[in-house]
Coordinates of C-alpha atoms and ligand atoms in Angstrom, one line a residue:
M592 CA 14.4 35.6 36.3
S593 CA 17.7 33.9 35.8
I594 CA 18.7 30.2 35.4
L595 CA 21.2 28.4 37.5
R596 CA 23.5 26.2 35.4
V597 CA 25.5 23.7 37.3
I598 CA 28.7 22.3 35.8
L599 CA 30.4 19.2 37.4
G600 CA 34.1 18.5 37.4
D601 CA 33.9 16.1 34.4
Q602 CA 31.8 18.4 32.3
L603 CA 34.5 21.0 31.3
T604 CA 33.5 21.9 27.8
D605 CA 31.6 24.9 26.6
S606 CA 29.5 22.6 24.3
I607 CA 28.0 20.9 27.4
S608 CA 24.2 20.8 27.2
S609 CA 23.7 22.7 30.5
L610 CA 25.3 25.8 28.9
E611 CA 23.1 25.8 25.7
G612 CA 21.4 29.2 25.3
C613 CA 23.1 30.6 28.4
D614 CA 22.2 34.3 28.9
K615 CA 25.5 36.0 30.0
T616 CA 23.6 39.0 31.4
R617 CA 21.2 37.0 33.6
D618 CA 22.2 33.4 34.2
T619 CA 24.6 32.0 36.8
I620 CA 27.0 29.1 36.4
L621 CA 28.0 27.2 39.5
M622 CA 31.1 25.1 39.9
S623 CA 32.2 23.7 43.2
E624 CA 35.2 21.8 44.5
V625 CA 33.9 19.5 47.2
V626 CA 35.5 17.2 49.7
E627 CA 32.8 14.5 49.2
E628 CA 33.8 14.0 45.6
A629 CA 37.4 13.9 46.5
T630 CA 37.1 11.3 49.3
F631 CA 34.1 9.0 48.7
I632 CA 36.8 7.2 46.9
P633 CA 40.3 8.3 47.9
H634 CA 41.5 9.4 44.4
H635 CA 45.1 9.4 43.4
K636 CA 46.7 12.8 44.4
K637 CA 47.6 13.4 40.7
K638 CA 44.0 12.9 39.6
L639 CA 42.7 15.3 42.3
T640 CA 45.3 17.9 41.2
F641 CA 44.3 17.4 37.6
I642 CA 40.6 17.8 38.1
F643 CA 40.7 20.8 40.5
S644 CA 43.2 22.6 38.3
A645 CA 41.2 21.9 35.1
M646 CA 38.0 23.1 36.9
R647 CA 39.8 26.3 37.9
H648 CA 41.1 26.9 34.4
F649 CA 37.7 26.2 32.8
S650 CA 35.9 28.6 35.2
L651 CA 38.4 31.4 34.3
E652 CA 37.9 30.8 30.6
L653 CA 34.1 31.1 31.2
K654 CA 34.6 34.3 33.2
N655 CA 36.8 35.7 30.5
Q656 CA 34.1 35.0 28.0
G657 CA 31.8 37.1 30.1
F658 CA 29.8 34.4 31.9
N659 CA 28.7 35.0 35.4
V660 CA 30.5 32.1 37.3
V661 CA 30.3 31.3 41.0
Y662 CA 33.3 29.1 41.8
N663 CA 33.5 27.5 45.2
K664 CA 37.0 26.4 46.2
L665 CA 37.6 23.3 48.4
N666 CA 39.1 25.4 51.2
D667 CA 36.4 28.2 51.2
P668 CA 35.4 28.3 54.9
N669 CA 31.6 28.1 54.0
N670 CA 32.0 25.2 51.5
S671 CA 29.4 22.6 52.6
G672 CA 31.5 19.7 51.2
S673 CA 29.0 18.2 48.8
L674 CA 27.7 19.0 45.3
T675 CA 24.1 19.2 46.4
G676 CA 25.1 21.2 49.5
E677 CA 26.7 23.8 47.3
I678 CA 23.6 24.1 45.1
L679 CA 21.4 24.5 48.2
R680 CA 23.8 27.1 49.6
L681 CA 23.5 29.2 46.5
I682 CA 19.7 28.9 45.9
K683 CA 19.1 29.9 49.6
N684 CA 20.4 33.4 48.9
Y685 CA 19.4 34.0 45.3
S686 CA 16.2 33.3 43.4
F687 CA 16.4 31.3 40.2
E688 CA 13.7 30.4 37.8
K689 CA 15.1 26.9 37.4
I690 CA 18.3 24.8 37.7
L691 CA 19.8 23.1 34.7
I692 CA 22.4 20.3 34.9
T693 CA 23.8 17.9 32.4
S694 CA 23.2 14.3 33.5
P695 CA 26.0 13.2 35.8
S696 CA 28.2 10.5 34.3
E697 CA 27.9 8.3 37.4
F698 CA 24.8 6.6 38.8
R699 CA 25.6 7.7 42.4
V700 CA 25.7 11.4 41.5
L701 CA 22.6 11.2 39.3
Q702 CA 20.7 9.8 42.3
E703 CA 21.8 12.6 44.5
I704 CA 20.8 15.2 42.0
E705 CA 17.4 13.6 41.4
L706 CA 16.8 13.5 45.1
L707 CA 17.7 17.2 45.4
G708 CA 15.2 17.9 42.6
E709 CA 12.5 16.3 44.7
K710 CA 13.3 18.3 47.8
I711 CA 13.6 21.8 46.4
E712 CA 10.8 24.1 45.1
I713 CA 12.6 25.4 42.0
P714 CA 12.4 23.1 39.0
L715 CA 15.6 21.1 38.4
E716 CA 16.1 19.8 34.8
I717 CA 18.6 17.0 34.1
L718 CA 19.7 17.3 30.4
R719 CA 21.2 14.7 28.2
D720 CA 24.9 14.5 27.9
S721 CA 25.4 15.0 24.1
R722 CA 29.2 14.4 24.2
Y723 CA 29.0 10.8 23.2
F724 CA 28.2 9.1 19.9
V725 CA 25.4 7.1 21.4
N726 CA 22.9 8.2 24.0
I727 CA 22.0 5.6 26.7
H728 CA 18.4 5.3 25.5
D729 CA 19.6 4.3 22.0
F730 CA 22.0 1.8 23.5
K731 CA 19.2 0.2 25.5
K732 CA 17.2 -0.1 22.3
W733 CA 20.2 -1.6 20.5
S734 CA 20.6 -4.1 23.3
E735 CA 17.0 -5.3 23.3
N736 CA 16.2 -8.8 21.8
K737 CA 19.9 -9.6 21.5
K738 CA 21.1 -12.9 22.9
Q739 CA 24.6 -11.5 23.5
L740 CA 25.9 -8.0 23.6
R741 CA 29.1 -7.9 21.7
M742 CA 31.3 -4.8 21.3
E743 CA 32.2 -5.9 17.7
N744 CA 28.6 -5.8 16.5
F745 CA 28.0 -2.5 18.3
Y746 CA 31.1 -1.1 16.8
R747 CA 30.3 -2.1 13.2
D748 CA 26.8 -0.5 13.6
Q749 CA 28.4 2.7 14.8
R750 CA 30.9 2.7 11.9
K751 CA 28.0 2.5 9.4
K752 CA 25.8 4.9 11.3
N753 CA 28.5 7.6 11.6
F754 CA 30.1 6.7 8.2
I755 CA 33.6 6.4 9.7
L756 CA 36.3 4.6 7.7
M757 CA 33.6 3.5 5.2
N758 CA 33.7 2.9 1.5
G759 CA 30.0 3.0 0.6
F760 CA 28.5 0.2 2.6
N761 CA 31.8 -1.6 3.2
P762 CA 34.6 -0.9 5.6
I763 CA 37.7 0.7 4.1
G764 CA 40.4 -2.0 3.7
G765 CA 37.7 -4.7 3.3
Q766 CA 37.8 -5.6 7.0
W767 CA 36.1 -4.1 10.1
N768 CA 38.8 -5.0 12.5
F769 CA 42.6 -5.1 12.2
D770 CA 43.3 -6.4 15.7
S771 CA 45.2 -9.4 14.5
Y772 CA 47.8 -7.0 13.0
N773 CA 48.1 -5.2 16.3
R774 CA 49.9 -7.7 18.5
K775 CA 53.5 -7.2 17.8
S776 CA 56.0 -7.2 20.6
F777 CA 58.3 -4.1 20.6
D778 CA 61.1 -4.2 18.0
F779 CA 63.5 -2.0 20.0
E780 CA 64.4 -0.2 16.8
S781 CA 61.4 2.1 16.6
K782 CA 62.0 5.1 18.9
I783 CA 59.3 5.7 21.6
P784 CA 58.5 9.5 21.4
Q785 CA 58.5 11.7 24.5
P786 CA 55.1 12.1 26.1
F787 CA 53.3 15.5 26.2
I788 CA 54.9 17.6 29.0
N789 CA 53.1 20.6 30.4
P790 CA 54.8 21.9 33.6
P791 CA 52.5 23.3 36.3
D792 CA 51.5 27.0 36.1
E793 CA 50.6 29.1 39.0
I794 CA 47.0 27.7 39.3
T795 CA 48.3 24.1 39.2
N796 CA 51.0 24.9 41.8
E797 CA 48.4 26.3 44.2
V798 CA 46.2 23.2 43.7
M799 CA 49.1 20.8 44.2
K800 CA 49.8 22.4 47.5
M801 CA 46.1 22.3 48.5
V802 CA 45.9 18.6 47.5
S803 CA 49.1 17.5 49.3
D804 CA 48.1 19.4 52.4
T805 CA 44.4 18.2 52.5
F806 CA 44.8 14.6 51.3
P807 CA 48.3 13.6 52.4
E808 CA 47.3 10.0 52.9
H809 CA 45.9 9.5 49.4
F810 CA 47.7 7.1 47.1
G811 CA 50.2 8.3 44.5
D812 CA 52.8 10.9 43.6
I813 CA 51.7 14.4 42.7
E814 CA 55.0 15.2 41.1
P815 CA 56.1 15.2 38.3
F816 CA 52.8 16.8 37.1
N817 CA 52.7 17.2 33.3
F818 CA 49.0 16.8 32.4
A819 CA 47.2 19.4 30.2
V820 CA 44.8 21.3 32.3
N821 CA 42.9 23.3 29.7
R822 CA 41.4 22.6 26.3
S823 CA 44.1 24.2 24.2
Q824 CA 46.8 22.2 26.0
A825 CA 44.7 19.0 25.6
L826 CA 44.4 19.7 21.9
E827 CA 48.2 20.1 21.8
A828 CA 48.7 16.8 23.5
F829 CA 46.3 15.1 21.1
K830 CA 48.1 16.6 18.1
L831 CA 51.3 15.2 19.4
F832 CA 49.7 11.8 19.4
I833 CA 48.5 12.1 15.9
D834 CA 51.8 13.4 14.6
N835 CA 54.2 11.2 16.6
R836 CA 52.5 8.1 18.0
L837 CA 49.5 7.1 15.9
F838 CA 51.6 5.6 13.2
Y839 CA 52.8 2.8 15.5
F840 CA 49.7 2.8 17.7
G841 CA 48.4 -0.4 16.0
D842 CA 51.6 -2.3 15.7
F843 CA 52.6 -1.9 19.4
Q844 CA 49.2 -1.6 21.0
D845 CA 49.7 -4.7 23.1
A846 CA 53.5 -4.2 23.7
M847 CA 55.0 -3.5 27.2
V848 CA 58.5 -2.4 27.8
Q849 CA 60.4 -2.0 31.1
G850 CA 60.6 1.7 32.1
E851 CA 58.4 2.8 29.2
P852 CA 54.9 3.6 30.6
W853 CA 53.6 5.7 27.7
M854 CA 54.5 3.6 24.6
F855 CA 52.5 4.6 21.5
H856 CA 49.2 5.2 23.3
S857 CA 47.4 8.4 23.1
H858 CA 47.1 9.3 26.8
I859 CA 43.9 11.2 26.2
S860 CA 41.5 9.2 28.4
F861 CA 41.8 11.7 31.3
Y862 CA 41.0 14.6 28.9
L863 CA 38.1 12.8 27.1
N864 CA 36.6 11.8 30.5
I865 CA 36.3 15.4 31.8
G866 CA 35.4 17.1 28.5
L867 CA 38.7 18.8 27.6
L868 CA 38.6 16.7 24.4
L869 CA 35.5 15.4 22.7
P870 CA 35.3 11.8 21.3
K871 CA 33.9 12.9 18.0
E872 CA 36.7 15.3 17.2
C873 CA 39.3 12.7 18.2
V874 CA 37.8 10.1 15.9
S875 CA 37.5 12.6 13.0
E876 CA 41.2 13.7 13.4
A877 CA 42.4 10.1 13.4
E878 CA 40.3 9.3 10.3
K879 CA 41.7 12.4 8.7
A880 CA 45.3 11.3 9.5
Y881 CA 44.5 8.0 7.6
F882 CA 43.2 9.9 4.5
E883 CA 46.2 12.2 4.5
G884 CA 48.5 9.2 4.6
K885 CA 50.0 10.0 8.0
A886 CA 49.2 6.7 9.6
P887 CA 48.3 3.1 8.4
L888 CA 44.9 1.6 8.6
N889 CA 45.6 -0.9 11.3
S890 CA 46.6 2.0 13.6
V891 CA 43.8 4.3 12.7
E892 CA 41.1 1.6 12.8
G893 CA 42.6 0.3 16.1
F894 CA 42.4 3.8 17.7
I895 CA 38.9 4.5 16.4
R896 CA 37.7 1.1 17.7
Q897 CA 38.8 2.1 21.2
V898 CA 37.0 5.4 21.2
L899 CA 33.9 4.7 19.1
G900 CA 33.7 1.0 19.9
W901 CA 34.9 0.1 23.4
R902 CA 34.4 3.5 25.2
E903 CA 30.8 3.8 24.0
F904 CA 30.0 0.1 24.5
I905 CA 31.3 0.2 28.1
R906 CA 29.3 3.3 28.9
G907 CA 26.2 1.6 27.4
I908 CA 26.7 -1.5 29.6
Y909 CA 27.1 0.7 32.7
W910 CA 23.8 2.5 32.3
L911 CA 22.0 -0.7 31.1
K912 CA 23.1 -2.6 34.2
M913 CA 23.4 -0.2 37.1
P914 CA 23.0 -0.5 40.0
E915 CA 23.0 -4.4 40.0
Y916 CA 26.3 -4.4 38.1
L917 CA 28.1 -3.4 41.3
E918 CA 27.3 -6.7 43.0
N919 CA 28.5 -9.0 40.2
N920 CA 30.8 -11.8 41.4
F921 CA 30.4 -14.8 39.0
F922 CA 33.3 -16.8 40.4
E923 CA 32.4 -15.9 44.0
A924 CA 36.0 -14.6 44.5
S925 CA 36.8 -13.5 48.0
R926 CA 40.5 -13.1 48.5
N927 CA 41.6 -9.7 49.8
L928 CA 43.5 -7.5 47.5
P929 CA 47.2 -8.1 48.3
Q930 CA 49.1 -5.2 49.9
M931 CA 51.6 -5.2 47.0
Y932 CA 48.9 -3.4 44.8
W933 CA 49.5 -0.4 47.0
T934 CA 53.2 -0.7 47.7
G935 CA 54.5 -2.2 44.4
E936 CA 56.7 -4.5 46.6
T937 CA 56.8 -7.9 45.0
K938 CA 59.3 -10.1 43.3
M939 CA 57.0 -10.3 40.3
N940 CA 58.7 -7.8 38.1
C941 CA 55.7 -7.2 35.7
L942 CA 53.4 -6.3 38.6
S943 CA 56.0 -4.2 40.4
Q944 CA 56.6 -2.3 37.1
C945 CA 53.0 -1.6 36.4
I946 CA 52.1 -0.7 40.0
N947 CA 55.1 1.7 40.4
E948 CA 54.3 3.4 37.1
T949 CA 50.7 3.7 38.2
K950 CA 51.8 5.3 41.5
E951 CA 54.0 7.8 39.7
N952 CA 51.8 8.6 36.7
A953 CA 48.2 7.8 37.6
Y954 CA 48.3 6.0 34.3
A955 CA 49.0 2.6 32.9
H956 CA 48.2 1.6 29.4
H957 CA 45.5 -0.9 28.5
I958 CA 47.5 -4.1 28.2
Q959 CA 49.2 -3.4 31.6
R960 CA 45.8 -3.0 33.2
L961 CA 44.3 -6.0 31.4
M962 CA 47.1 -8.6 31.1
V963 CA 49.2 -7.9 34.1
L964 CA 47.2 -6.2 36.9
G965 CA 43.9 -7.6 35.8
N966 CA 45.0 -11.0 34.9
F967 CA 46.7 -11.5 38.3
A968 CA 43.6 -10.3 40.1
L969 CA 41.4 -12.7 38.1
I970 CA 43.5 -15.8 38.5
A971 CA 44.3 -15.1 42.2
G972 CA 40.6 -14.9 42.9
I973 CA 40.5 -11.4 44.4
D974 CA 37.2 -10.0 45.6
P975 CA 35.7 -7.8 42.7
K976 CA 34.7 -5.0 45.1
Q977 CA 38.3 -4.6 46.2
V978 CA 39.7 -4.8 42.7
N979 CA 37.2 -2.2 41.6
N980 CA 38.1 0.0 44.5
W981 CA 41.8 -0.2 43.5
F982 CA 41.2 0.7 39.8
Y983 CA 38.9 3.5 40.8
V984 CA 41.5 5.0 43.2
V985 CA 44.6 4.8 41.1
Y986 CA 43.9 6.1 37.6
A987 CA 43.5 9.7 36.5
D988 CA 40.9 8.6 34.0
A989 CA 38.8 6.5 36.5
Y990 CA 35.1 7.2 36.7
E991 CA 32.7 4.5 37.7
W992 CA 30.9 4.4 34.3
V993 CA 34.1 3.3 32.6
E994 CA 36.1 1.7 35.4
L995 CA 33.4 -0.7 36.6
P996 CA 32.5 -2.5 33.4
N997 CA 36.2 -2.8 32.5
V998 CA 37.0 -4.3 35.9
S999 CA 34.0 -6.4 36.6
G1000 CA 33.3 -7.2 33.0
M1001 CA 36.5 -7.2 31.0
I1002 CA 39.1 -8.4 33.5
L1003 CA 37.3 -10.3 36.2
F1004 CA 34.5 -11.9 34.2
A1005 CA 32.4 -11.1 37.3
D1006 CA 29.4 -10.4 35.1
G1007 CA 29.5 -14.0 33.8
G1008 CA 30.3 -13.0 30.2
L1009 CA 28.3 -9.8 29.4
V1010 CA 31.3 -7.8 28.3
S1011 CA 33.7 -10.5 27.3
S1012 CA 33.0 -13.9 25.8
K1013 CA 35.8 -15.5 27.9
P1014 CA 38.0 -14.6 30.8
Y1015 CA 41.3 -12.8 29.8
A1016 CA 43.4 -15.2 31.8
S1017 CA 46.9 -16.2 30.8
T1018 CA 50.1 -17.8 31.9
G1019 CA 53.4 -15.9 32.1
S1020 CA 54.2 -16.8 28.5
Y1021 CA 51.8 -14.1 27.2
I1022 CA 53.5 -11.5 29.3
N1023 CA 56.8 -12.7 28.2
K1024 CA 55.8 -12.6 24.5
M1025 CA 54.5 -9.0 24.8
S1026 CA 57.1 -7.5 27.1
N1027 CA 60.7 -7.7 28.3
Y1028 CA 59.6 -7.7 31.9
C1029 CA 60.5 -11.4 32.5
E1030 CA 64.2 -10.7 31.6
S1031 CA 64.6 -8.8 34.9
C1032 CA 62.3 -10.9 37.1
E1033 CA 63.4 -13.1 40.0
Y1034 CA 60.9 -15.7 38.8
K1035 CA 61.6 -17.7 35.7
V1036 CA 58.9 -17.6 33.1
A1037 CA 60.0 -20.9 31.5
I1038 CA 59.6 -22.8 34.8
K1039 CA 56.1 -24.1 35.4
N1040 CA 56.3 -25.3 39.0
G1041 CA 58.3 -24.9 42.2
S1042 CA 59.7 -21.9 44.0
D1043 CA 61.5 -20.3 41.0
A1044 CA 58.5 -20.7 38.7
C1045 CA 56.6 -17.7 37.4
P1046 CA 53.4 -17.6 39.6
F1047 CA 51.2 -16.8 36.6
N1048 CA 52.1 -20.3 35.2
Y1049 CA 50.5 -22.3 38.0
L1050 CA 47.9 -19.8 39.1
Y1051 CA 46.4 -19.9 35.6
W1052 CA 45.8 -23.6 35.8
D1053 CA 44.6 -23.4 39.3
F1054 CA 42.1 -20.8 38.3
L1055 CA 40.7 -23.0 35.6
Q1056 CA 40.5 -26.0 37.9
R1057 CA 38.9 -24.0 40.7
N1058 CA 36.2 -22.7 38.4
R1059 CA 35.7 -25.7 36.2
E1060 CA 32.0 -25.9 36.9
K1061 CA 31.4 -22.4 35.8
L1062 CA 33.7 -22.3 32.8
S1063 CA 33.9 -25.8 31.2
S1064 CA 30.6 -25.2 29.2
N1065 CA 32.2 -22.1 27.6
F1066 CA 33.3 -23.5 24.2
R1067 CA 36.2 -21.0 24.0
M1068 CA 37.7 -22.6 27.1
S1069 CA 37.3 -26.2 26.0
M1070 CA 40.8 -26.5 24.5
M1071 CA 42.4 -25.4 27.8
Y1072 CA 40.4 -27.9 29.8
K1073 CA 41.5 -30.6 27.4
T1074 CA 45.1 -29.6 28.0
Y1075 CA 44.6 -29.6 31.7
D1076 CA 43.0 -33.0 31.6
R1077 CA 46.0 -34.4 29.8
M1078 CA 48.3 -33.5 32.6
D1079 CA 49.3 -36.3 35.0
S1080 CA 48.1 -36.3 38.5
A1081 CA 51.5 -35.3 40.0
K1082 CA 51.6 -32.2 37.8
K1083 CA 48.0 -31.3 38.8
Q1084 CA 49.0 -31.7 42.5
N1085 CA 52.0 -29.5 42.0
I1086 CA 49.8 -26.8 40.5
R1087 CA 47.5 -26.9 43.5
D1088 CA 50.3 -27.0 46.1
D1089 CA 52.3 -24.1 44.4
S1090 CA 49.2 -22.0 44.1
E1091 CA 48.1 -22.5 47.7
K1092 CA 51.6 -21.8 49.0
F1093 CA 51.9 -18.7 46.8
L1094 CA 48.5 -17.3 47.6
N1095 CA 49.0 -17.9 51.3
S1096 CA 52.3 -16.0 51.1
L1097 CA 50.4 -12.9 49.9
G1098 CA 49.5 -12.4 53.6
N1099 CA 45.8 -11.9 53.3
Ligands
FAD2202 P1 44.6 4.5 24.1 O1 45.2 3.1 24.2 O2 45.4 5.5 23.4 O3 43.1 4.4 23.6 C1 42.4 5.5 23.1 C2 41.2 5.8 23.9 O4 40.2 4.7 23.7 C3 41.4 5.9 25.4 O5 41.8 7.2 25.7 C4 40.0 5.6 25.9 O6 39.2 6.8 26.0 C5 39.4 4.7 24.9 N1 39.4 3.3 25.4 C6 40.3 2.3 25.1 N2 40.0 1.1 25.6 C7 38.9 1.4 26.4 C8 38.1 0.6 27.2 N3 38.3 -0.7 27.4 N4 37.0 1.2 27.8 C9 36.7 2.5 27.6 N5 37.5 3.3 26.8 C10 38.5 2.7 26.2 N6 39.5 3.7 30.8 C11 39.1 4.9 31.3 O7 38.9 5.9 30.7 N7 38.9 4.9 32.7 C12 39.0 3.9 33.5 O8 38.8 4.0 34.7 C13 39.5 2.7 32.9 N8 39.7 1.6 33.7 C14 40.1 0.4 33.1 C15 40.3 -0.7 33.9 C16 40.7 -1.9 33.3 C17 40.9 -3.1 34.2 C18 41.0 -2.0 32.0 C19 41.4 -3.3 31.4 C20 40.8 -0.9 31.2 C21 40.4 0.3 31.7 N9 40.2 1.5 30.9 C22 39.7 2.6 31.5 C23 40.3 1.4 29.5 C24 41.7 1.7 29.0 O9 42.7 0.9 29.6 C25 42.1 3.2 29.1 O10 41.1 4.0 28.6 C26 43.4 3.5 28.4 O11 44.4 2.7 28.9 C27 43.7 5.0 28.6 O12 45.0 5.3 28.0 P2 45.1 6.0 26.6 O13 44.3 7.2 26.6 O14 46.5 6.1 26.3 O15 44.4 5.0 25.6
DLZ2203 C1 36.0 13.4 40.4 C2 35.6 14.7 40.9 C3 36.3 15.2 42.0 C4 37.5 14.5 42.6 N1 36.0 16.4 42.6 C5 34.9 17.0 42.0 C6 34.5 18.3 42.6 O1 35.0 18.7 43.6 N2 33.5 18.9 42.0 C7 32.8 18.4 41.0 O2 31.9 19.1 40.5 N3 33.2 17.3 40.4 C8 34.2 16.6 40.9 N4 34.6 15.4 40.4 C9 33.8 14.8 39.3 C10 32.5 14.3 39.8 O3 32.8 13.2 40.8 C11 31.8 13.8 38.6 O4 31.0 14.8 38.1 C12 31.1 12.6 38.8 O5 32.0 11.6 38.8 C13 30.1 12.3 37.7 O6 29.0 11.7 38.2
SF4_2204 FE1 55.8 -11.5 35.5 FE2 56.2 -14.1 35.5 FE3 57.5 -12.6 33.8 FE4 58.1 -12.4 36.4 S1 58.4 -14.2 35.1 S2 57.8 -10.8 35.0 S3 56.1 -12.8 37.3 S4 55.3 -13.0 33.9

């Protein structure tokens, strides 16, 4: 008898564990486009196009290699609309000895698959996802008996364990982390390279039409569509990063420039998250670029820390803390997400830039997400569920396992300090230092209070004051509270009044 091997839309690699030992003559592979996955959160139209097109390309590659693939398109009239429904539909008509599936990357889907396994008579085996450096059981073990879970400690352990950028027992360059070298504002002399461009082929064009016809109300622009949609294109995009961008990745990692959404970042998160690229190969290639003298250590270490450190740490936190993590709201924040996050219509130039680029590209780089979009949501006191929903909807790389800990942990401090040791809150001066956004803003970053003042300037202090009880015992915040306490009462009153007026003007 044959085995049914189910492949999900973010498992598009032939090294996925569910394909191990696949017998081309007997086994069946099932891939299904389903409306439930496209709408349980109304994903950006570009993300939907990307996933469905990549799924179709991957299924054709498997077919060309001689595998027996059943591929259910979204608009097949008999499509049941759900992942489990499509498995049931197939097993009703054919007999399989067992079903194999690699563990879904999200808690919600894992639960659905486990439930299905209990309902059906054929054995359903859920296999480990071996794409990551660390499996979730090992992360759990690592976390045990630790007072604090810190990415930096996890990352150092992984560098040693995988012998990456190591010189015997020591880190190459004598330092584990070169972050302090990676905070330069853009010099406007270095040329920002063109991003990878891959115009839509026939398959992508068909998917674009299907997505715009089926999900017209979803956020975001489909066109221009330039993402890689198969492995060889994704490898090409990654090579372009190694050759053209990695050199300055470190220097300008935190820099933001008006009209330059791509900067020196790699733009590979969407490919990594669905399997078109594998984290281990990306880390190896970056390390190789350092050894070949193609890029400096601060850039290579910085990039490797993102993939080996942050990405794996975030995933570990997700699986350690789900499902409770969904409910975190340390500051009890309850303000509705302002409409401007959807429209981009605001006088705040930094927010309008980042939101409009997000709408167009389904992408924003890390510091835009953290220090502009996230910082504002934090200091304005927006409800974590609504902020999570927005970040989940708008990015092509958004999957709950990576979006949720970044939003609730890294930007909102909603987990009370599990992911970060202090909230990433700042006034406008940080945005002004790292970008040229303030030059074209109607607000004035140098003004602290009043109608012309940059809203980040007073909202920052208002946030500290509102949450004093919860934050003042954090020793990393004590300097800021001392500064606040030195302000005279008129200034403190101005901060409160300006904040109240501004937040009320958001219309929520
Ligand atoms: P680069 O800057 O070139 O970094 C290289 C790679 O490192 C990325 O592709 C990514 O795989 C990994 N990486 C870097 N930082 C992180 C991080 N904090 N967590 C996990 N991986 C990281 N990343 C997602 O993949 N999906 C998300 O839904 C997502 N949501 C985010 C939400 C917020 C509020 C913040 C602050 C960060 C979020 N990130 C998310 C992390 C990070 O911003 C993106 O991975 C990155 O911007 C993707 O662009 P890039 O590929 O050019 O990254
Ligand atoms: C994100 C996504 C979307 C939009 N559509 C599908 C789909 O139609 N079929 C599918 O197999 N996977 C899809 N995915 C990815 C799944 O949501 C993904 O496997 C889960 O996020 C992981 O738990
Ligand atoms: Fe953003 Fe303030 Fe600068 Fe305007 S002045 S771009 S609101 S930081």
